[in-house]
Short mmCIF file of C-alpha atoms and ligand atoms in Angstrom, two decimals:
data_model
loop_
_atom_site.label_atom_id
_atom_site.label_comp_id
_atom_site.label_asym_id
_atom_site.label_seq_id
_atom_site.Cartn_x
_atom_site.Cartn_y
_atom_site.Cartn_z
CA MET Z 182 9.25 -10.09 2.60
CA MET Z 183 9.82 -8.73 -0.36
CA ASP Z 184 13.19 -8.64 -1.90
CA LEU Z 185 13.55 -4.51 -2.31
CA GLN Z 186 16.74 -5.17 -4.59
CA ALA Z 187 14.97 -7.35 -7.29
CA ILE Z 188 12.15 -4.64 -7.20
CA ARG Z 189 14.70 -1.82 -7.76
CA ARG Z 190 16.24 -3.95 -10.85
CA GLU Z 191 12.65 -3.24 -12.60
CA PHE Z 192 13.72 0.30 -12.08
CA PRO Z 193 17.46 0.46 -13.69
CA THR Z 194 16.98 4.50 -13.04
CA LEU Z 195 17.35 3.77 -9.42
CA GLU Z 196 21.29 2.65 -10.05
CA LYS Z 197 21.90 6.61 -10.83
CA VAL Z 198 18.59 8.62 -9.30
CA VAL Z 199 17.14 8.22 -6.05
CA TRP Z 200 13.69 8.75 -7.02
CA LEU Z 201 11.55 10.57 -4.80
CA ALA Z 202 9.22 12.27 -7.47
CA CYS Z 203 6.41 9.91 -8.22
CA ALA Z 204 3.70 12.84 -7.59
CA GLY Z 205 5.14 14.10 -10.80
CA VAL Z 206 5.94 11.10 -12.90
CA GLY Z 207 6.82 7.95 -11.65
CA PRO Z 208 9.57 5.69 -13.35
CA LEU Z 209 8.86 3.04 -15.96
CA THR Z 210 9.60 -0.63 -15.27
CA CYS Z 211 11.57 -2.88 -17.43
CA ARG Z 212 8.74 -5.00 -18.44
CA ALA Z 213 6.45 -2.15 -19.10
CA LEU Z 214 9.08 -0.70 -21.61
CA ALA Z 215 9.61 -4.23 -23.08
CA ALA Z 216 5.78 -4.59 -23.84
CA TRP Z 217 5.59 -1.13 -25.52
CA GLU Z 218 8.58 -1.77 -27.75
CA LYS Z 219 7.32 -5.46 -28.87
CA ALA Z 220 4.10 -4.16 -29.42
CA GLN Z 221 5.28 -1.06 -31.40
CA ARG Z 222 7.66 -3.08 -33.50
CA SER Z 223 5.15 -5.79 -34.33
CA LEU Z 224 2.36 -3.57 -35.13
CA TYR Z 225 3.86 -0.50 -36.75
CA GLN Z 226 7.06 -1.90 -38.27
CA GLU Z 227 6.41 -5.41 -39.04
CA PHE Z 228 2.67 -5.11 -39.10
CA ASP Z 229 2.20 -8.37 -37.75
CA PRO Z 230 -1.75 -9.52 -38.07
CA GLU Z 231 -1.44 -11.25 -34.64
CA ALA Z 232 -0.63 -8.35 -32.99
CA TRP Z 233 -3.69 -6.67 -34.68
CA ARG Z 234 -5.72 -8.93 -33.43
CA GLU Z 235 -4.60 -8.35 -30.16
CA VAL Z 236 -5.76 -4.63 -30.27
CA GLY Z 237 -9.06 -5.31 -29.41
CA ARG Z 238 -8.21 -7.37 -26.66
CA ILE Z 239 -5.69 -5.13 -24.85
CA GLN Z 240 -8.39 -2.64 -24.34
CA ASP Z 241 -10.13 -5.55 -22.84
CA ARG Z 242 -7.14 -6.58 -20.61
CA VAL Z 243 -6.23 -2.94 -19.53
CA ARG Z 244 -9.89 -2.38 -18.31
CA GLY Z 245 -9.80 -5.93 -16.38
CA LEU Z 246 -6.71 -4.45 -14.88
CA GLY Z 247 -8.21 -1.56 -13.53
CA ALA Z 248 -11.36 -2.91 -12.45
CA THR Z 249 -9.20 -5.32 -10.57
CA LEU Z 250 -7.14 -2.48 -9.28
CA LEU Z 251 -10.14 -0.39 -8.27
CA GLY Z 252 -12.41 -3.49 -7.16
CA VAL Z 253 -15.04 -2.50 -9.68
CA ASP Z 254 -16.51 -3.98 -12.89
CA PRO Z 255 -14.65 -3.58 -16.22
CA GLU Z 256 -17.63 -1.87 -17.63
CA GLU Z 257 -17.34 0.78 -14.91
CA VAL Z 258 -13.79 1.55 -16.48
CA ALA Z 259 -12.93 3.78 -19.31
CA LEU Z 260 -9.48 3.94 -21.01
CA ILE Z 261 -8.48 7.62 -20.64
CA ARG Z 262 -5.42 9.73 -21.84
CA SER Z 263 -5.50 12.04 -18.76
CA THR Z 264 -6.67 12.61 -15.65
CA THR Z 265 -7.83 16.45 -17.03
CA GLU Z 266 -9.66 14.20 -19.96
CA GLY Z 267 -11.22 11.96 -17.69
CA LEU Z 268 -12.71 14.86 -15.34
CA ASN Z 269 -13.85 16.62 -18.23
CA ALA Z 270 -15.62 13.51 -19.89
CA VAL Z 271 -17.36 13.46 -16.62
CA ALA Z 272 -18.07 17.83 -16.22
CA THR Z 273 -19.55 17.87 -19.72
CA ALA Z 274 -21.61 15.16 -19.49
CA ILE Z 275 -23.47 16.35 -16.65
CA PRO Z 276 -27.07 18.03 -17.86
CA TRP Z 277 -26.60 21.25 -15.65
CA ARG Z 278 -29.48 23.57 -14.63
CA ARG Z 279 -28.60 27.57 -14.46
CA GLY Z 280 -28.00 28.29 -10.85
CA ASP Z 281 -26.37 25.11 -9.56
CA ASN Z 282 -22.98 25.03 -7.88
CA VAL Z 283 -19.80 22.99 -7.90
CA VAL Z 284 -17.95 22.58 -4.64
CA ILE Z 285 -14.16 22.29 -5.12
CA THR Z 286 -11.52 23.10 -2.39
CA ASP Z 287 -8.47 25.80 -2.21
CA GLN Z 288 -5.74 22.83 -2.60
CA GLU Z 289 -6.89 21.50 -6.09
CA TYR Z 290 -4.32 21.02 -8.88
CA PRO Z 291 -5.62 23.21 -12.07
CA ALA Z 292 -7.16 19.62 -13.41
CA ASN Z 293 -9.53 19.43 -10.71
CA ALA Z 294 -10.39 23.13 -11.00
CA ILE Z 295 -10.41 24.71 -14.44
CA PRO Z 296 -12.99 21.79 -16.00
CA TRP Z 297 -15.24 22.98 -13.27
CA TYR Z 298 -15.28 26.70 -13.72
CA HIS Z 299 -15.39 25.93 -17.35
CA GLN Z 300 -18.96 24.48 -17.21
CA ALA Z 301 -20.03 27.22 -14.81
CA ARG Z 302 -18.94 29.92 -17.67
CA LEU Z 303 -21.00 27.89 -19.91
CA HIS Z 304 -23.81 27.03 -17.75
CA GLY Z 305 -24.51 29.92 -14.98
CA LEU Z 306 -23.24 27.69 -12.30
CA GLN Z 307 -21.40 28.62 -8.88
CA VAL Z 308 -18.05 27.11 -8.09
CA ARG Z 309 -17.67 27.05 -4.54
CA VAL Z 310 -14.04 26.72 -2.74
CA VAL Z 311 -13.70 25.39 0.75
CA ARG Z 312 -10.95 26.70 2.43
CA SER Z 313 -8.48 24.27 3.92
CA ARG Z 314 -7.32 24.47 7.79
CA ASP Z 315 -3.66 23.94 8.11
CA GLY Z 316 -3.41 21.99 4.85
CA ARG Z 317 -6.33 19.80 6.11
CA LEU Z 318 -9.69 19.41 4.74
CA PRO Z 319 -12.00 17.55 7.10
CA VAL Z 320 -15.60 16.67 6.18
CA GLU Z 321 -17.22 19.21 8.30
CA ALA Z 322 -15.06 21.87 6.33
CA PHE Z 323 -17.57 20.96 3.51
CA ALA Z 324 -20.80 21.34 5.56
CA ALA Z 325 -21.66 25.18 4.69
CA ALA Z 326 -20.62 25.10 0.90
CA VAL Z 327 -22.80 22.06 0.11
CA ASP Z 328 -26.83 22.75 -0.22
CA GLY Z 329 -29.57 21.60 -2.25
CA ARG Z 330 -28.49 23.17 -5.22
CA THR Z 331 -25.18 21.23 -5.27
CA ARG Z 332 -24.43 18.73 -8.39
CA VAL Z 333 -21.01 17.88 -7.73
CA VAL Z 334 -18.49 17.87 -4.79
CA ALA Z 335 -14.96 17.30 -6.60
CA ILE Z 336 -11.48 16.90 -4.88
CA SER Z 337 -8.32 14.94 -5.06
CA HIS Z 338 -8.31 12.24 -3.09
CA VAL Z 339 -4.62 12.98 -2.04
CA GLN Z 340 -3.53 17.01 -2.73
CA PHE Z 341 -0.56 17.47 -4.79
CA GLY Z 342 1.06 20.17 -2.30
CA SER Z 343 0.01 19.08 1.22
CA GLY Z 344 -0.46 15.45 0.58
CA PHE Z 345 -3.13 15.19 2.43
CA ARG Z 346 -5.78 12.15 1.95
CA ALA Z 347 -9.49 13.21 1.81
CA ASP Z 348 -12.09 10.98 3.61
CA LEU Z 349 -13.77 10.20 0.54
CA ALA Z 350 -16.46 8.05 2.37
CA GLY Z 351 -17.33 10.64 4.79
CA LEU Z 352 -17.42 13.07 1.59
CA ALA Z 353 -19.57 10.93 -0.14
CA GLU Z 354 -22.45 10.67 2.47
CA LEU Z 355 -22.42 14.44 2.73
CA ALA Z 356 -22.83 14.88 -0.94
CA HIS Z 357 -25.15 12.39 -1.47
CA ALA Z 358 -27.59 13.73 1.22
CA HIS Z 359 -27.69 16.76 -0.80
CA GLY Z 360 -28.39 14.76 -4.01
CA ALA Z 361 -24.75 15.90 -5.19
CA LEU Z 362 -22.36 13.31 -6.89
CA LEU Z 363 -18.78 12.78 -5.64
CA VAL Z 364 -16.29 13.16 -8.36
CA VAL Z 365 -12.56 12.37 -7.67
CA ASP Z 366 -9.03 13.02 -9.08
CA ALA Z 367 -7.31 10.16 -7.65
CA ILE Z 368 -4.19 10.64 -9.66
CA GLN Z 369 -2.06 10.94 -6.73
CA SER Z 370 -3.36 8.32 -4.59
CA VAL Z 371 -3.92 5.49 -7.00
CA GLY Z 372 -1.15 2.89 -7.33
CA ALA Z 373 0.24 4.45 -3.85
CA VAL Z 374 -2.15 3.70 -1.52
CA ARG Z 375 -5.85 1.04 -2.05
CA VAL Z 376 -8.40 2.94 -3.36
CA LEU Z 377 -11.80 1.13 -3.51
CA PRO Z 378 -14.04 4.09 -5.10
CA ARG Z 379 -17.35 1.60 -4.87
CA GLU Z 380 -16.91 0.73 -0.99
CA LEU Z 381 -16.42 4.41 -0.64
CA GLY Z 382 -19.68 5.89 -2.34
CA VAL Z 383 -17.27 7.27 -4.77
CA ASP Z 384 -19.81 8.64 -8.08
CA ALA Z 385 -16.90 8.99 -10.85
CA LEU Z 386 -13.15 9.15 -10.10
CA ALA Z 387 -10.10 9.35 -12.81
CA CYS Z 388 -6.86 8.91 -12.57
CA GLY Z 389 -3.52 9.10 -14.92
CA GLY Z 390 -1.22 6.18 -15.16
CA TYR Z 391 2.10 8.37 -15.21
CA LYS Z 392 2.52 9.29 -11.72
CA TRP Z 393 2.16 6.55 -8.87
CA LEU Z 394 1.21 3.47 -11.33
CA CYS Z 395 4.70 4.08 -13.13
CA GLY Z 396 3.16 3.82 -16.29
CA PRO Z 397 3.47 5.63 -19.81
CA GLU Z 398 2.08 9.11 -20.18
CA GLY Z 399 -0.92 8.96 -22.06
CA THR Z 400 -2.71 6.16 -20.22
CA GLY Z 401 -5.45 6.54 -17.42
CA LEU Z 402 -8.38 5.49 -15.92
CA LEU Z 403 -11.91 6.51 -15.45
CA TYR Z 404 -14.38 4.95 -13.31
CA VAL Z 405 -18.15 5.87 -13.45
CA ARG Z 406 -20.71 4.25 -11.26
CA ARG Z 407 -22.32 2.00 -13.53
CA LYS Z 408 -26.23 3.58 -12.82
CA LEU Z 409 -24.70 6.92 -13.38
CA ALA Z 410 -22.57 6.34 -16.72
CA GLU Z 411 -25.87 4.98 -17.64
CA GLY Z 412 -28.01 8.04 -17.30
CA LEU Z 413 -25.26 10.80 -19.09
CA HIS Z 414 -24.85 11.64 -22.43
CA PRO Z 415 -20.70 11.55 -23.35
CA ARG Z 416 -19.92 14.90 -24.97
CA ALA Z 417 -17.61 13.17 -27.50
CA VAL Z 418 -18.82 10.03 -29.73
CA GLY Z 419 -17.42 8.31 -32.32
CA PHE Z 420 -16.33 4.60 -33.59
CA PRO Z 421 -14.82 3.81 -30.28
CA ASN Z 422 -17.98 4.46 -28.13
CA ILE Z 423 -20.78 3.30 -29.57
CA SER Z 424 -22.14 0.16 -28.74
CA GLN Z 425 -20.26 -2.89 -29.11
CA THR Z 426 -22.41 -4.81 -31.47
CA GLU Z 427 -22.99 -1.74 -33.67
CA GLN Z 428 -19.55 -1.50 -33.78
CA GLU Z 429 -18.90 -4.77 -35.27
CA ASP Z 430 -21.75 -4.61 -37.47
CA LEU Z 431 -20.57 -1.02 -38.44
CA TRP Z 432 -16.97 -2.16 -39.18
CA GLU Z 433 -18.34 -5.35 -41.30
CA ALA Z 434 -20.38 -2.69 -43.33
CA LEU Z 435 -17.37 -0.31 -44.16
CA CYS Z 436 -15.16 -3.14 -44.92
CA GLY Z 437 -17.95 -4.81 -47.46
CA GLY Z 438 -18.91 -1.50 -48.87
CA ARG Z 439 -22.78 -1.42 -47.73
CA GLY Z 440 -24.21 1.54 -46.38
CA TRP Z 441 -21.93 2.66 -43.83
CA VAL Z 442 -22.82 6.18 -43.36
CA ARG Z 443 -25.24 5.94 -40.94
CA ASP Z 444 -26.88 7.05 -37.43
CA PHE Z 445 -26.43 4.89 -34.53
CA ALA Z 446 -28.37 3.46 -31.80
CA GLY Z 447 -26.39 3.60 -28.38
CA TYR Z 448 -23.43 4.15 -26.81
CA ALA Z 449 -20.56 1.81 -25.51
CA GLN Z 450 -21.87 -0.11 -21.93
CA GLY Z 451 -21.60 1.81 -18.69
CA ALA Z 452 -18.48 4.09 -18.47
CA ILE Z 453 -16.84 2.73 -21.75
CA ARG Z 454 -19.19 5.37 -23.65
CA PHE Z 455 -16.41 8.07 -22.23
CA GLU Z 456 -13.79 6.33 -24.38
CA GLY Z 457 -13.96 9.16 -27.04
CA VAL Z 458 -10.45 8.15 -28.36
CA GLY Z 459 -9.00 4.67 -29.42
CA LEU Z 460 -5.78 4.99 -27.51
CA ASN Z 461 -2.37 3.66 -28.81
CA PRO Z 462 -2.53 -0.21 -28.27
CA ALA Z 463 1.49 -0.27 -27.79
CA LEU Z 464 0.99 2.22 -24.56
CA LEU Z 465 -1.85 0.48 -23.50
CA SER Z 466 0.56 -2.99 -23.30
CA ALA Z 467 3.10 -0.88 -21.32
CA PHE Z 468 0.51 0.02 -19.15
CA ALA Z 469 -0.92 -3.21 -18.71
CA ALA Z 470 2.54 -4.73 -17.92
CA GLY Z 471 2.80 -2.16 -15.22
CA LEU Z 472 -0.33 -2.63 -13.90
CA GLU Z 473 0.30 -6.60 -13.87
CA TYR Z 474 3.08 -5.79 -11.80
CA PHE Z 475 1.58 -3.49 -9.15
CA LEU Z 476 -1.31 -6.40 -9.01
CA GLU Z 477 1.39 -9.20 -8.26
CA LEU Z 478 3.23 -7.23 -5.86
CA GLY Z 479 0.08 -6.78 -3.84
CA LEU Z 480 -1.68 -3.47 -3.34
CA GLY Z 481 -1.83 -4.49 0.58
CA TRP Z 482 2.06 -4.37 0.68
CA ILE Z 483 2.55 -1.35 -1.30
CA GLU Z 484 0.36 0.88 0.77
CA GLU Z 485 2.01 -0.33 3.89
CA ARG Z 486 5.31 0.23 2.36
CA VAL Z 487 4.43 3.57 1.33
CA LEU Z 488 3.14 4.64 4.52
CA GLU Z 489 5.74 3.59 6.46
CA LEU Z 490 8.58 5.49 4.52
CA SER Z 491 6.25 8.67 4.29
CA GLY Z 492 5.93 8.06 8.00
CA GLN Z 493 9.55 7.61 8.78
CA LEU Z 494 10.51 10.84 6.79
CA ILE Z 495 7.95 12.87 8.32
CA THR Z 496 9.24 12.25 12.09
CA GLU Z 497 12.86 12.70 11.10
CA LEU Z 498 11.84 16.16 9.23
CA THR Z 499 9.85 16.92 12.36
CA ARG Z 500 12.64 15.68 14.76
CA LEU Z 501 14.47 18.36 12.93
CA GLY Z 502 12.55 21.09 13.50
CA LEU Z 503 11.12 21.57 10.02
CA GLU Z 504 7.66 22.54 9.43
CA VAL Z 505 5.96 19.28 7.97
CA VAL Z 506 3.14 20.47 6.09
CA THR Z 507 1.64 16.72 5.66
CA PRO Z 508 -0.52 15.36 8.55
CA GLY Z 509 1.06 12.52 10.86
CA ASP Z 510 -1.79 10.34 10.76
CA PRO Z 511 -1.45 7.62 7.90
CA ARG Z 512 -5.05 7.85 7.19
CA GLU Z 513 -4.64 11.35 6.03
CA ARG Z 514 -1.67 10.89 3.87
CA ALA Z 515 -0.34 8.43 1.15
CA GLY Z 516 3.38 9.26 -0.68
CA ILE Z 517 3.52 12.74 -0.79
CA VAL Z 518 5.42 14.44 2.39
CA LEU Z 519 5.73 18.32 1.84
CA VAL Z 520 7.90 20.44 3.98
CA ARG Z 521 8.57 23.90 4.64
CA GLY Z 522 11.00 25.43 6.38
CA PRO Z 523 12.02 29.64 6.88
CA TRP Z 524 12.66 29.39 3.24
CA ASP Z 525 10.66 31.83 0.68
CA LEU Z 526 10.32 29.39 -2.66
CA ARG Z 527 7.89 31.71 -3.84
CA ASP Z 528 10.74 33.28 -6.69
CA PRO Z 529 10.96 30.52 -9.43
CA SER Z 530 14.93 31.49 -10.03
CA THR Z 531 14.85 29.48 -6.39
CA HIS Z 532 12.80 26.74 -6.76
CA LYS Z 533 14.53 25.99 -10.01
CA SER Z 534 18.21 26.14 -7.74
CA VAL Z 535 16.60 23.92 -4.95
CA GLU Z 536 15.93 21.16 -7.44
CA ALA Z 537 18.75 21.69 -9.08
CA HIS Z 538 20.71 21.18 -5.71
CA PHE Z 539 19.15 18.28 -5.17
CA LEU Z 540 19.68 17.17 -8.75
CA SER Z 541 23.54 17.27 -8.49
CA ARG Z 542 23.50 14.84 -5.84
CA GLY Z 543 21.41 12.80 -7.82
CA ILE Z 544 18.20 13.46 -5.91
CA ARG Z 545 14.86 14.14 -7.74
CA ILE Z 546 12.08 15.94 -5.68
CA HIS Z 547 10.18 19.22 -6.46
CA VAL Z 548 9.25 22.05 -5.31
CA ARG Z 549 5.37 22.75 -5.03
CA ALA Z 550 2.97 24.56 -3.14
CA GLY Z 551 5.70 26.50 -1.47
CA GLY Z 552 7.58 23.48 0.07
CA ILE Z 553 9.97 20.77 -1.20
CA ARG Z 554 7.92 17.81 -2.19
CA ILE Z 555 9.21 14.32 -1.34
CA SER Z 556 7.50 11.38 -2.87
CA THR Z 557 8.04 7.92 -1.32
CA HIS Z 558 6.89 4.72 -3.31
CA PHE Z 559 7.36 1.19 -2.66
CA PHE Z 560 10.68 1.02 -4.44
CA ASN Z 561 12.22 3.61 -2.01
CA SER Z 562 14.92 2.20 0.42
CA GLU Z 563 15.65 4.09 3.70
CA ASP Z 564 19.10 4.69 2.24
CA ASP Z 565 16.92 7.06 -0.06
CA LEU Z 566 15.65 8.97 2.71
CA ASP Z 567 18.87 9.44 4.62
CA LEU Z 568 20.45 10.88 1.29
CA PHE Z 569 17.57 13.59 0.98
CA VAL Z 570 17.98 14.49 4.64
CA GLU Z 571 21.49 15.09 4.11
CA ALA Z 572 20.95 16.70 1.11
CA LEU Z 573 18.90 18.89 2.91
CA ALA Z 574 21.07 19.93 5.49
CA GLU Z 575 23.67 20.70 3.02
CA TRP Z 576 21.37 23.07 1.05
CA GLN Z 577 20.05 24.63 4.44
CA LYS Z 578 23.76 25.60 5.46
CA GLY Z 579 24.09 27.22 2.42
CA LYS Z 580 26.35 24.80 0.50
CA GLY Z 581 24.62 24.02 -2.52
CA PRO Z 582 25.24 25.85 -5.50
C1 PLP W 1944 -3.91 16.22 -8.30
C2 PLP W 1944 -3.39 16.58 -9.88
N1 PLP W 1944 -4.36 16.03 -10.66
C3 PLP W 1944 -4.03 16.31 -11.86
C4 PLP W 1944 -2.81 16.34 -12.42
C5 PLP W 1944 -2.49 16.61 -13.82
O1 PLP W 1944 -2.92 14.78 -14.44
P1 PLP W 1944 -2.81 14.82 -16.11
O2 PLP W 1944 -1.71 14.86 -16.75
O3 PLP W 1944 -3.23 13.14 -15.76
O4 PLP W 1944 -4.09 15.62 -16.72
C6 PLP W 1944 -1.52 16.33 -11.60
C7 PLP W 1944 -0.53 16.52 -12.02
O5 PLP W 1944 0.30 17.14 -11.26
C8 PLP W 1944 -2.24 16.34 -10.24
O6 PLP W 1944 -1.05 16.67 -9.23
#
């Protein structure tokens, strides 16, 4: 039995705020903030040589933790700044042929739509949009869209609005049967539920660190299956993503003043070739501390807790007669619950006033996809859910500001 009070002490903000908002931003743990401050100070204020020696190791450490989290090899993990960056790294590396098509869905967050439309414009591709059915995206809905010219099926593992969790194994089978790749935006699933891309047959997967992983913004993980990565040319190349041995030799040459302006022979191994920029090591220290905490708590326990809370909330909102868009089946959801009612949230002033109503009661939620989006994470308590339901009832009665 986990000690919820001890867990909540890792997130001091929970003393003041009912945080039902991880689908937007997750709160930082104390240990992540402490690691960040320490690294930032020793690197950039004190210029501590030992801290600088750690810089190369921190990247390996985060890749290793990311690999453990995703059940893959460290060389299959690249460090990225955002989901958008990771998806673009993959989209821009594919050798497109005019007339190819990419299959996305009508529920995607722009991060997993715009990069594909951009490639379509540049290379004469077709973007096909699969229509959801009552907020769900079953594998059958993709059958008519995927054909021999499909190069990529791109989907969010969990949708930012409806909270629907896709059947990635089923989609991988469908995509591969047509010679296409399955590329996944996993920012709304990694950290909330267990995500094992290799077992699921996913070819590439990107997730930012600042939502369900409670890490700093500007961090993230990109998984690319090793064989696939090694056949792709990254779009952006520089010192961070040429091969490790060349990097070392080039650095020696540069320091020692012997012919350092030269061509390069090869990319970094596996997915690391997609690391076009060197990330701030202090930020990576914070990300690492957070990932270690998640692994310490146990991904199985986290998933169980997240699904238990989202399930309880769905039951209660359904009992109140509200329209819960998120599926009840735990295999088809994670930590997002979207509820709609007889409200019209299309007007931006209304949705701001709804968020303000909840915030005035110390509750952080979001208005998204025409509904109220509640995110339940492992640190939430049953009391948090009760407080949300009470505040919702108040708002419905028109007692809110
Ligand atoms: C499904 C989904 N993908 C991507 C993003 C944006 O990710 P990033 O800021 O890491 O590019 C969001 C943000 O809400 C999201 O919900």
